[in-house]
Coordinates of C-alpha atoms and ligand atoms in Angstrom, one line a residue:
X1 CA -9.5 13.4 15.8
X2 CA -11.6 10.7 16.9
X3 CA -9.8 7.5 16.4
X4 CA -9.7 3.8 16.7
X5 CA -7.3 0.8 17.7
X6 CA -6.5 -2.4 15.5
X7 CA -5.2 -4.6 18.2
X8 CA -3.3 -7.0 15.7
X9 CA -3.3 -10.4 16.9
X10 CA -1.3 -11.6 14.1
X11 CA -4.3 -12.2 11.4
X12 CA -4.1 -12.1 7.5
X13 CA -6.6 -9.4 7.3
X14 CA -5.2 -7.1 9.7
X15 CA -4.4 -4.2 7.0
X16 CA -8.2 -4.8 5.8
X17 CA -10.0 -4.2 8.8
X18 CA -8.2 -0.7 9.1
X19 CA -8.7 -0.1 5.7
X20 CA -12.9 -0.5 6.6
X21 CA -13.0 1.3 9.0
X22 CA -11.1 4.2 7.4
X23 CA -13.9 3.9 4.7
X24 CA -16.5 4.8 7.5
X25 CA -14.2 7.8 7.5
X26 CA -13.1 6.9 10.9
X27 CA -9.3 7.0 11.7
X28 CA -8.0 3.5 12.6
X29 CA -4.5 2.8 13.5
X30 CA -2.9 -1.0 13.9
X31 CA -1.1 -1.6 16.6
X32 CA 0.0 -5.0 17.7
X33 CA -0.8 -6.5 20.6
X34 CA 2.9 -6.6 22.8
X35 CA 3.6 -3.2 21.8
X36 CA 0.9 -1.5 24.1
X37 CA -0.7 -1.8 27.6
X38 CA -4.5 -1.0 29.0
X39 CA -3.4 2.2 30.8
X40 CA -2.0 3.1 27.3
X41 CA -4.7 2.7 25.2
X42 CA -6.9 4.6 27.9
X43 CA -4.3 7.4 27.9
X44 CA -4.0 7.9 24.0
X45 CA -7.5 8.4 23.3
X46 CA -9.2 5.6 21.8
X47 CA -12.3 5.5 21.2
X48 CA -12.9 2.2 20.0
X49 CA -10.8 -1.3 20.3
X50 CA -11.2 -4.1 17.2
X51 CA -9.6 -7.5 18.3
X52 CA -7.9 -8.6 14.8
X53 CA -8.2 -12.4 14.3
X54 CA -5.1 -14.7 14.4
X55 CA -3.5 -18.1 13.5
X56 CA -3.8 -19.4 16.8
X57 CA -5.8 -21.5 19.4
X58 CA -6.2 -19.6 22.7
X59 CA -5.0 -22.4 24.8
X60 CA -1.7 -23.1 22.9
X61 CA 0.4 -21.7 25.6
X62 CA 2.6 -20.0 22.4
X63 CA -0.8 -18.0 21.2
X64 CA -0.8 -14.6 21.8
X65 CA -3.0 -13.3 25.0
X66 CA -4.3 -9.8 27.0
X67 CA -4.9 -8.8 30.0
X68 CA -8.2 -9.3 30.8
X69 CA -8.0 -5.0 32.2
X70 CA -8.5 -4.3 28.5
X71 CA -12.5 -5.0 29.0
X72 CA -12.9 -2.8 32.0
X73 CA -11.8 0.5 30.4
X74 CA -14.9 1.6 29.4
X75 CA -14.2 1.8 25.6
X76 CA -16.3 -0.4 23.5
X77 CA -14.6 -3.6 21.9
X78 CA -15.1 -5.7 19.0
X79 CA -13.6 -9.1 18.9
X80 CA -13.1 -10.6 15.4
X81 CA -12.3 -14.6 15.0
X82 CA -9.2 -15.2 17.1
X83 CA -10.3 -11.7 18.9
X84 CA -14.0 -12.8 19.6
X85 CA -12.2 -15.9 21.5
X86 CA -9.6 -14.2 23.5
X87 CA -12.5 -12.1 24.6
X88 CA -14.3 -14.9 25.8
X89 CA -11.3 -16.5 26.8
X90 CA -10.1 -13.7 29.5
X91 CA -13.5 -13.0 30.4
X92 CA -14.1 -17.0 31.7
X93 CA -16.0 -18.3 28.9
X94 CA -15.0 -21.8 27.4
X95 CA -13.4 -22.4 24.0
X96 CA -13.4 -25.3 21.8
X97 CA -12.4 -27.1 18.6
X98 CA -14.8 -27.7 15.8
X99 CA -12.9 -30.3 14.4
X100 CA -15.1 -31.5 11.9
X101 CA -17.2 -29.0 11.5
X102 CA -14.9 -26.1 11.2
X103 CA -16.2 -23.9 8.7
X104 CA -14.0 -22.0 6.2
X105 CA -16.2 -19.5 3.6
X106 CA -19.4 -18.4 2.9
X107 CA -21.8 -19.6 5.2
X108 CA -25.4 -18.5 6.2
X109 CA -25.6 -16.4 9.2
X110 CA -28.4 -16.0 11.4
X111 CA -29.4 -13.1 13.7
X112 CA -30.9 -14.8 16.8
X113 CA -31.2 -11.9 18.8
X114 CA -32.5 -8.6 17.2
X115 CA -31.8 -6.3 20.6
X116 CA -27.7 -6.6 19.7
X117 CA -27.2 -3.4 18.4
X118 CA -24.3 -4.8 16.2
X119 CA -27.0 -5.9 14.1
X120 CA -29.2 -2.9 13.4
X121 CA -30.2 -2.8 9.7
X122 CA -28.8 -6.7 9.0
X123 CA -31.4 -9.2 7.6
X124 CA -32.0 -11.8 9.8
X125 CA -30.2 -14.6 7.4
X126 CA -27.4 -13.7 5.4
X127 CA -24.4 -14.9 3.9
X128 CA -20.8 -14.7 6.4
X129 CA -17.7 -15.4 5.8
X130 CA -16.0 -17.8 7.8
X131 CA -12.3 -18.8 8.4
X132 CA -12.0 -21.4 11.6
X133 CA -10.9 -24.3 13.3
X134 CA -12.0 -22.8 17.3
X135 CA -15.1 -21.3 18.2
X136 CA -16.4 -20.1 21.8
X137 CA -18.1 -23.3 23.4
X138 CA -20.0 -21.1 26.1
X139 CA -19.6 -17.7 26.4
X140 CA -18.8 -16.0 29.8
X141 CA -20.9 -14.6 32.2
X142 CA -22.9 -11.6 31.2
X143 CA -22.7 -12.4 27.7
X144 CA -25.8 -13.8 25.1
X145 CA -25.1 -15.1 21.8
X146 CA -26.6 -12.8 19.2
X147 CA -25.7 -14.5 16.2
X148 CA -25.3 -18.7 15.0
X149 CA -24.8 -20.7 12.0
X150 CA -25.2 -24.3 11.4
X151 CA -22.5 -25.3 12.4
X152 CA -21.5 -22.7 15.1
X153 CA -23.6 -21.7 17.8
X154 CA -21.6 -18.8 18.9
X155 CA -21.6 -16.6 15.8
X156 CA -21.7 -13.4 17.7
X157 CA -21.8 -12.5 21.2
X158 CA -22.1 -9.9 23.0
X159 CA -22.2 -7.9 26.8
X160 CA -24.5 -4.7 26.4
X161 CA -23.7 -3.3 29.9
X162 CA -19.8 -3.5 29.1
X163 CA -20.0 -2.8 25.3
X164 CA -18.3 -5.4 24.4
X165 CA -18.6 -7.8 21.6
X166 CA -17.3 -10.4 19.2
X167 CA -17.9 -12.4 16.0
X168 CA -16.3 -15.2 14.7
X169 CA -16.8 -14.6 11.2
X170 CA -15.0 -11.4 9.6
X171 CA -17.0 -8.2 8.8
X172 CA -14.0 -7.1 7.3
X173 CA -14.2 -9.1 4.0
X174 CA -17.0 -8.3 1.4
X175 CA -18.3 -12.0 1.4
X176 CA -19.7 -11.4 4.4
X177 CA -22.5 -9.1 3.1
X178 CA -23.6 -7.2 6.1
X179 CA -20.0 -6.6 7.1
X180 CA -20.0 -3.1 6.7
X181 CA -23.5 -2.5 8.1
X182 CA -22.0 -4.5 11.2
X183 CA -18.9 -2.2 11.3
X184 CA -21.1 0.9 10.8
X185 CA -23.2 0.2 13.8
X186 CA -19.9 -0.4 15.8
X187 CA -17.9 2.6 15.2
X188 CA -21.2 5.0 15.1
X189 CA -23.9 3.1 16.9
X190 CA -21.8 1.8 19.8
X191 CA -18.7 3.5 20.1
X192 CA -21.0 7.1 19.2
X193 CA -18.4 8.3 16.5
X194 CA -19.4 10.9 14.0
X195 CA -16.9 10.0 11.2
X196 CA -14.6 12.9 11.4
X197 CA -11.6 11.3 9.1
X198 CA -11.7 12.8 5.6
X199 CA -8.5 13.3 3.2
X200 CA -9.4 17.3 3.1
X201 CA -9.6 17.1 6.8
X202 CA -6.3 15.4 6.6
X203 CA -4.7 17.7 4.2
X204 CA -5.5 20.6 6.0
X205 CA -4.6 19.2 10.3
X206 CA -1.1 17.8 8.3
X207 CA -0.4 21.5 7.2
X208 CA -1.3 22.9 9.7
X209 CA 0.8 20.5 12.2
X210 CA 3.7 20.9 10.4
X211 CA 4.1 24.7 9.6
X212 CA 3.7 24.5 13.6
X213 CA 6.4 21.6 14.1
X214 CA 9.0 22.1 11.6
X215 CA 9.0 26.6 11.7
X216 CA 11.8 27.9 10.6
X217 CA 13.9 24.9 10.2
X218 CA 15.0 23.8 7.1
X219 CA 13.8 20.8 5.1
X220 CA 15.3 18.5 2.7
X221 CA 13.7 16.1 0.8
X222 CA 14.3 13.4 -2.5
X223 CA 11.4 13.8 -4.7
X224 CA 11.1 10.7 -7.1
X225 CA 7.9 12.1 -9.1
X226 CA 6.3 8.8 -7.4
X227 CA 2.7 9.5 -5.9
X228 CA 4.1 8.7 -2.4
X229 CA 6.8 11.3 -2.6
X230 CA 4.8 13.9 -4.5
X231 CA 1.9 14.5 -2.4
X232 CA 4.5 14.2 0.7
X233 CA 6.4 17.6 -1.1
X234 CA 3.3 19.3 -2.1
X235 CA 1.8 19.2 1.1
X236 CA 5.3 20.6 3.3
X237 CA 5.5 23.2 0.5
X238 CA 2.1 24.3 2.0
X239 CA 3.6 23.9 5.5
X240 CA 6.7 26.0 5.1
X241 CA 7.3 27.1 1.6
X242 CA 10.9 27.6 0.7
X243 CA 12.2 26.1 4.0
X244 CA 11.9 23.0 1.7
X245 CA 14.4 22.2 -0.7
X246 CA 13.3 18.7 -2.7
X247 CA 16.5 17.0 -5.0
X248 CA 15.7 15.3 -7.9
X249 CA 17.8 12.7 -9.0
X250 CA 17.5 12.2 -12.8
X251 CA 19.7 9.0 -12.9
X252 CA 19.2 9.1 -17.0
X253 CA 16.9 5.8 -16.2
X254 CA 13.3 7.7 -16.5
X255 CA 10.8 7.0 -19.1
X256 CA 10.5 9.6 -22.5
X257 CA 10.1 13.1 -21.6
X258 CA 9.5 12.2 -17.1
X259 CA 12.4 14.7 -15.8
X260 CA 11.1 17.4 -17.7
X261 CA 7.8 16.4 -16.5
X262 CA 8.6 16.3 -13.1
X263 CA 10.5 19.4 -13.0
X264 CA 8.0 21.8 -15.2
X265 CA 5.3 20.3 -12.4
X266 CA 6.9 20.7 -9.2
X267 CA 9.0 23.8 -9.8
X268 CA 6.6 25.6 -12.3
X269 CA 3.4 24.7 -11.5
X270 CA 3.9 24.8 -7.5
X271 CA 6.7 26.5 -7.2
X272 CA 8.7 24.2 -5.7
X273 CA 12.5 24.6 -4.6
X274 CA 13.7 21.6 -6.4
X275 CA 16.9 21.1 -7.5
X276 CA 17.5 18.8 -10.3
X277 CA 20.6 16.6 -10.4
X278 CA 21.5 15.4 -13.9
X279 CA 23.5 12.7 -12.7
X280 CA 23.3 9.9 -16.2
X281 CA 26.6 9.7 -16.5
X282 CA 27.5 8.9 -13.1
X283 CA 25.2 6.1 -13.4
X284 CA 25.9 4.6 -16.7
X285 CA 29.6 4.9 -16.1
X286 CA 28.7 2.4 -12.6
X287 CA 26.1 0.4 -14.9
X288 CA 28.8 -0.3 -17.6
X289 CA 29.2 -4.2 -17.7
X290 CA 27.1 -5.4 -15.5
X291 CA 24.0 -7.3 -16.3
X292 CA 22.9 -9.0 -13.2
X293 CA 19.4 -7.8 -11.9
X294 CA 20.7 -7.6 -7.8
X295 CA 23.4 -5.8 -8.7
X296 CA 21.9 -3.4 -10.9
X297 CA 19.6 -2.8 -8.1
X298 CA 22.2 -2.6 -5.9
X299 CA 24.4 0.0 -7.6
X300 CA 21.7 2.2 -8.5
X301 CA 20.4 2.0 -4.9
X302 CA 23.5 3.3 -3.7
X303 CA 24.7 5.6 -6.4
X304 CA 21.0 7.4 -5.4
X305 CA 22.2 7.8 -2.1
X306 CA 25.5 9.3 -3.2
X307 CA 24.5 11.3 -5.4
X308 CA 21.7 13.2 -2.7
X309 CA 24.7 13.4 0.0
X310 CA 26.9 15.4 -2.3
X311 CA 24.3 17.7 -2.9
X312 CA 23.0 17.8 0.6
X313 CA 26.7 18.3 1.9
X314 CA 26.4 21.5 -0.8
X315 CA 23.1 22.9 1.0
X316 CA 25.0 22.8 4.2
X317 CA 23.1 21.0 7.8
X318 CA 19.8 20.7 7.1
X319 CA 17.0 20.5 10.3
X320 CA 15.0 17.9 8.8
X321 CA 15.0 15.2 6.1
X322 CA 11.7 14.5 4.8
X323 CA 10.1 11.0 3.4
X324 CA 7.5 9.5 1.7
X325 CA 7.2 6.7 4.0
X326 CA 3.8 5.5 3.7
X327 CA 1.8 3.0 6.1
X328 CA 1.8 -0.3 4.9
X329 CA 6.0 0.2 5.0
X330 CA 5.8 1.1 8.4
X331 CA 3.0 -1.8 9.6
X332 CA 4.2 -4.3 11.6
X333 CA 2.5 -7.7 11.9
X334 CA 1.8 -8.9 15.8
X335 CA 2.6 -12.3 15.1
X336 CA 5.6 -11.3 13.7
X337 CA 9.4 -11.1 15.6
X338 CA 10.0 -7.5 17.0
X339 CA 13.4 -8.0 15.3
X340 CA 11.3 -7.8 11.9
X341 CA 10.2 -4.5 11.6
X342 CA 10.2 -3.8 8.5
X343 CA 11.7 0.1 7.9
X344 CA 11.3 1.0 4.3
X345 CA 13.2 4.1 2.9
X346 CA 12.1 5.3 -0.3
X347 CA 14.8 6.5 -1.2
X348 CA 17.0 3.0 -0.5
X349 CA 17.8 4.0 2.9
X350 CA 18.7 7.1 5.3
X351 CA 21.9 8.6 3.7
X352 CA 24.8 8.2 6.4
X353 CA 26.6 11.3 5.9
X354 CA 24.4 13.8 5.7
X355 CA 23.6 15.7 9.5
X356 CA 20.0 16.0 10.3
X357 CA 18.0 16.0 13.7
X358 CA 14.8 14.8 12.7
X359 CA 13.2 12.5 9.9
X360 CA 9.5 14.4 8.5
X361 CA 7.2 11.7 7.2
X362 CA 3.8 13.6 6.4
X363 CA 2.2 10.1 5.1
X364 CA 3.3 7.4 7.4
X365 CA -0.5 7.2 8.4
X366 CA -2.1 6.6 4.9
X367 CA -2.6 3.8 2.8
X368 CA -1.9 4.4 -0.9
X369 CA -5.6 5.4 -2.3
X370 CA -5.9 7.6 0.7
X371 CA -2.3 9.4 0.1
X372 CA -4.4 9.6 -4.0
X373 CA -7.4 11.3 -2.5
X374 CA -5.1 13.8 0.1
X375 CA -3.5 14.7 -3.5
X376 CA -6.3 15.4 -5.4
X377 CA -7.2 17.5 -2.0
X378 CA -4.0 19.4 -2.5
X379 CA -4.4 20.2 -6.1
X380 CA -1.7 17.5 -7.5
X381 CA -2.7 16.6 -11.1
X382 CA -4.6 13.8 -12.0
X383 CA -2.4 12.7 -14.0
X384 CA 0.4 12.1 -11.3
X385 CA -1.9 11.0 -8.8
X386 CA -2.9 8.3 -10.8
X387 CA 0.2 7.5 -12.5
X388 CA 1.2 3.9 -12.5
X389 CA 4.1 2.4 -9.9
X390 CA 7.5 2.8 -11.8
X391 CA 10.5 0.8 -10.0
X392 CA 13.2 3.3 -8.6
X393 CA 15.9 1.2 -10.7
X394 CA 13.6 2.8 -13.3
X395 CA 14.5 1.4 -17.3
X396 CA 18.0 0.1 -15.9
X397 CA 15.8 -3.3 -14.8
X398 CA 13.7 -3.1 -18.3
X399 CA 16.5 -3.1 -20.4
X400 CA 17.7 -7.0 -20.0
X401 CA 21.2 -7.5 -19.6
X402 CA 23.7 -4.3 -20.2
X403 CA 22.6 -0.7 -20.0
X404 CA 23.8 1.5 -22.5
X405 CA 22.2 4.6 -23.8
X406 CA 21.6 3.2 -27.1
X407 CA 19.4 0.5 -25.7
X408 CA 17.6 3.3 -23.1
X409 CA 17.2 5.3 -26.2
X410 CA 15.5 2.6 -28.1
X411 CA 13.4 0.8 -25.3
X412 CA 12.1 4.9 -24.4
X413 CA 10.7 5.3 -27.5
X414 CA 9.0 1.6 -27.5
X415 CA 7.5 2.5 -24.0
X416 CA 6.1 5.8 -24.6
X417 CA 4.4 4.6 -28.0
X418 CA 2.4 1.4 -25.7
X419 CA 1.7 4.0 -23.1
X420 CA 0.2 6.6 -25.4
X421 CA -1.7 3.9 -27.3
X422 CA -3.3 3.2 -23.9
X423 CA -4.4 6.4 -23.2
X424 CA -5.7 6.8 -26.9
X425 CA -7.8 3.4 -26.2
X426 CA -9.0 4.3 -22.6
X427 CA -7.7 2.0 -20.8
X428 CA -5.6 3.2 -18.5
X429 CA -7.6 2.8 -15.9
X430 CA -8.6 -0.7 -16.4
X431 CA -4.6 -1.9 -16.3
X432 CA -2.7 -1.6 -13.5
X433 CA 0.8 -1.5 -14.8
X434 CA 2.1 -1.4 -18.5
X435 CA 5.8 -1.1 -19.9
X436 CA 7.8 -2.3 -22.6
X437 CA 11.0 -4.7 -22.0
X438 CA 13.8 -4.4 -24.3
X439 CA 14.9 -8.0 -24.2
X440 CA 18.4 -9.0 -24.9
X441 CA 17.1 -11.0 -28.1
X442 CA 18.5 -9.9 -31.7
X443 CA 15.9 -11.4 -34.3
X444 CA 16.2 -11.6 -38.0
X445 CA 13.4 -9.4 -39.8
X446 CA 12.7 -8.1 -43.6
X447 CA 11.9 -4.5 -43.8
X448 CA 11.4 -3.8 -47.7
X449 CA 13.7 -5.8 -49.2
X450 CA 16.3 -5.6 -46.9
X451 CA 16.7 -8.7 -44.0
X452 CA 17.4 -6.5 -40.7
X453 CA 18.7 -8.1 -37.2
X454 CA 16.9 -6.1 -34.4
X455 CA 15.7 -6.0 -31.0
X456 CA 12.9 -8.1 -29.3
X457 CA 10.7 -5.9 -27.4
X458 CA 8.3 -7.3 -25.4
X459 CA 5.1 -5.8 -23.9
X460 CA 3.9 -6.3 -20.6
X461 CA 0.4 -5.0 -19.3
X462 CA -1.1 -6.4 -15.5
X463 CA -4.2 -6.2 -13.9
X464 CA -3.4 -6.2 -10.0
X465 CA -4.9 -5.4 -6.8
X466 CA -1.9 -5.2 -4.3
X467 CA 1.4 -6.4 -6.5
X468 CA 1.9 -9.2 -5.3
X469 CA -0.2 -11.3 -7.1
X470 CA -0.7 -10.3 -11.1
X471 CA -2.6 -11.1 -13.4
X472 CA -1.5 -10.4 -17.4
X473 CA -4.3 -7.9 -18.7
X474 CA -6.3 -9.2 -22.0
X475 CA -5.8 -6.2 -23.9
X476 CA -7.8 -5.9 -26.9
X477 CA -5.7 -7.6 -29.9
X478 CA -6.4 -4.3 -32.4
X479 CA -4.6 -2.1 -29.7
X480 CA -1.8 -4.9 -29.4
X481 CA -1.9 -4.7 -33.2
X482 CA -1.3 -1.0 -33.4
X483 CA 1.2 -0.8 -31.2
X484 CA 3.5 -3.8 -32.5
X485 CA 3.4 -2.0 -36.2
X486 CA 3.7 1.5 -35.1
X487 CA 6.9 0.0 -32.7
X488 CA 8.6 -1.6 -35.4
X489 CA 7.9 1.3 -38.1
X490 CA 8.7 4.1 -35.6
X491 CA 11.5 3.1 -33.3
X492 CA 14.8 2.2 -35.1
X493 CA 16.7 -0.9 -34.5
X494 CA 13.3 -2.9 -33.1
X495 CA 12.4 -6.1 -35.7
X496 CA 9.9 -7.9 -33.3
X497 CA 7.3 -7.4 -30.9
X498 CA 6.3 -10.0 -28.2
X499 CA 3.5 -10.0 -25.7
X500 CA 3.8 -11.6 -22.1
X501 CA 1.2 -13.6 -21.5
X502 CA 2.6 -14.9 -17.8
X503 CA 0.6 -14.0 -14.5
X504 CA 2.6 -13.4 -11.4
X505 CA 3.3 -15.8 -9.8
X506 CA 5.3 -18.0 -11.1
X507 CA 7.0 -14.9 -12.8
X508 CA 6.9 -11.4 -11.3
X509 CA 5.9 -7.9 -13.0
X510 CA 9.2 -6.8 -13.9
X511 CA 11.2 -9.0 -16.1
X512 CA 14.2 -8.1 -13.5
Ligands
XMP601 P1 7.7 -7.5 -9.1 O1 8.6 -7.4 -10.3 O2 8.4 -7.7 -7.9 O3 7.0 -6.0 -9.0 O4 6.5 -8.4 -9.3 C1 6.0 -5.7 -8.1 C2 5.9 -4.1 -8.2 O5 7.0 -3.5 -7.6 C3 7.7 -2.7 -8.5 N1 9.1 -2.9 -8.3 C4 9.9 -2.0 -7.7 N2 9.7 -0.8 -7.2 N3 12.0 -0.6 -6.6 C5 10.8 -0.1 -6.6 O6 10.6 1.0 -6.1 C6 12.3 -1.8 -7.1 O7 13.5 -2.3 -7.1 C7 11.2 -2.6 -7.7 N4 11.1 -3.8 -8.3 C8 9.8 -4.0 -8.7 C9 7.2 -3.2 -9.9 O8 7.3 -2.1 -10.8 C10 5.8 -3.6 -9.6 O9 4.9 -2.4 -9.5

């Protein structure tokens, strides 16, 4: 597989500029930059190097550098911001500060040579997007400037004979219009790929590598029913079949009706070995009392884990454990500390008991659409491949303080009527994420005659791109309507229904 290297200097956009080039269908990986060496990059096959950009000046004696080798492999190279002046940097051209002019936005760009091949197809003025304080003073020998703006006249550069070249603005982002053009003509034009990464190419190489690397051992695996974990069990089903045993942990914390879900889908509809482990009790009886968010995280966390040893210990050693790692847990930033690296278990951490001699992770390489679109590939229902994130604490972290059944019982029946009402209006597409909280609020209400003292629930819908930054979704009031009178008719105990109207930040998606 043809493929291409992120060098990550420790930019904000690192992630992005994979995530580009993956849509050319070209595999990229991010690698940052102290973790590998010229001869290494030669030796693993690249066929393409993208400089990411960085917070730093090239002459702060902190910034992050290269050796200079790196532009004498052969393999083209595209320098990006903080990439397009280390590349000048190391190849003897002169940097300097803007100061004044520094330009951060959308600024016109202007092609000033039309023989750069980066440019093919890209009108001569168009709008950039800019982001910086530095920019390359006089570029080294060899090199002509391809592209300028008002107030930068390095642009773009570029060395024809060596295939190397840089920008300062960033192709990555859509402001800058001709971004993708200009990534097109790199990956196809200049470093002659044909655009051989496809999520049906993926599927099928991942099966095929794994009924080669894992035959005849045996496989164990926790299935949440979450995307990540689903597509990860479908897919080593295809690799090896019943060498793959997957546990599901019902911790009695799942929405109306989801264990039965899950279980009908994996083990009737693919056949799955799945072993379901109806393990409520065990939880509730740890859950009883305590109504701190942390440590109902914390419990359940390790009450999963305890749970999956005790039935691993009863399958005996098993070869290898499997996991739905999936890239962005296992990216690490190149400004960041090696200390940091982030490892991300899904299921709360690699169990401690249980005896295994390799760890499986079929998607460590995908981003989350793409890990979507290899399900669809594999058959997984839309449905599932699309279903919205649900927190592994699951309803223990919706119902505010205690968790009894009682309260699960109620706030179930809550959530599945805003969910189906949803899907009845279309529009689960158009929100990211929607629940109902059972809050911790009794309020006084008149049913008939009668006053009644009830639960609060409260409704929460967002419209999101990457979590961490929400926005509350403006769902129509006749749905919100609908679903506060069919609530409080329907679900016993419930007097009041309250909207949340708060974006994230300053609060955050879940209520705990
Ligand atoms: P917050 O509440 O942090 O949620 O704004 C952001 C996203 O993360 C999900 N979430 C969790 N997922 N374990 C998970 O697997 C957790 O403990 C957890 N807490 C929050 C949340 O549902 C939302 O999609």
């Amino acid at each position: 597989m043809e493929k291409i290297l992120v060098l990550d200097f420790g930019g904000q956009y690192n992630q992005l500029i994979a995530r580009r080039v993956r849509d050319q269908h070209v595999f990229a990986e991010i690698v940052p930059y102290n973790r590998i060496t010229p001869e290494k990059i030669l030796a693993e096959g690249y066929r393409g190097i993208i400089f990411t950009g960085g917070p730093n000046s090239v002459y702060d004696p902190a910034s992050p550098h290269y050796p200079q080798a790196v532009l004498e492999l052969g393999i083209p190279v595209l320098g990006i911001c903080y990439g397009c002046q280390l590349i000048a940097y190391i190849d003897g051209g002169t940097i300097e500060s803007a100061g004044e002019t520094s330009e951060y936005g959308m600024v016109e760009h202007r092609v000033t040579d039309r023989d750069c091949p980066l440019f093919k197809g890209v009108p001569e003025k168009d709008v950039c997007w800019m982001s910086h304080t530095d920019y390359v003073s006089r570029v080294p020998e060899g090199y002509s400037v391809c592209g300028v703006t008002d107030n930068c006249p390095c642009a773009a550069m570029y060395n024809a004979a060596k295939r190397v070249y840089g920008v300062q603005f960033h192709p990555e982002v859509t402001h800058t219009r001709f971004g993708e053009r200009l990534l097109r003509n790199f990956l196809y034009d200049i470093c002659g790929l044909s655009g051989d990464w496809t999520a049906g190419n993926f599927a099928e190489s991942a099966v095929s590598h794994f009924r080669e690397s894992l035959a005849g051992k045996k496989v164990l695996m926790a299935l949440s029913g979450g995307v990540d974990s689903s597509v990860a069990a479908v897919l080593l089903h295809k690799a090896v079949g019943d060498d793959l045993t997957c546990v599901f942990v019902d911790h009695g914390l799942l929405r109306k009706d989801e264990g039965d879900i899950v279980e009908r889908t994996f083990k009737g509809r693919f056949g799955l070995n799945l072993i379901r482990v109806n393990a409520a009790d065990r939880f509730l009886a740890r859950l009883k009392g305590v109504t701190e968010p942390e440590r109902k995280r914390k419990i359940i966390g390790e009450e999963f884990i305890r749970v999956f040893e005790d039935e691993a210990k009863k399958l005996g050693k098993v070869g290898v454990l499997a996991q739905g790692t999936i890239y962005p847990d296992v990216i690490e930033s190149g400004a960041g500390d090696a200390d940091t690296i982030k490892s991300h278990h899904n299921v709360g951490g690699l169990p401690s008991v249980i005896e295994f001699d390799e760890i499986a992770e079929p998607l460590r390489t995908l981003f989350k659409d793409e890990v979507r679109r290899v399900g669809i590939e594999l058959g997984i229902p839309y449905e599932l491949v699309w279903r919205q994130p649900f927190p592994g604490p699951g309803l223990a972290i919706r119902v505010i303080g205690e968790v009894t059944e009682e309260k699960l019982s109620v706030l179930r029946e809550a959530d599945a009527i805003f969910r189906e009402e949803i899907m009845n209006a279309g529009l689960e597409r158009d929100t990211n994420q929607y629940f109902a909280v059972l809050t911790d609020t009794r309020t006084v209400g008149v049913m008939g005659d009668a006053r009644t003292y009830g639960y609060t629930v409260a409704l929460r819908a967002v419209s999101t791109d990457d979590f961490m930054t929400a926005d509350w979704s403006r769902l129509p009031m006749e749905l919100l309507a609908k679903v506060s009178a069919r609530i409080t008719n329907e679900v016993k105990g419930v007097s009041r229904v309250v909207y949340d109207i708060t974006s994230k930040p300053p609060a955050t998606v879940e209520w705990e």
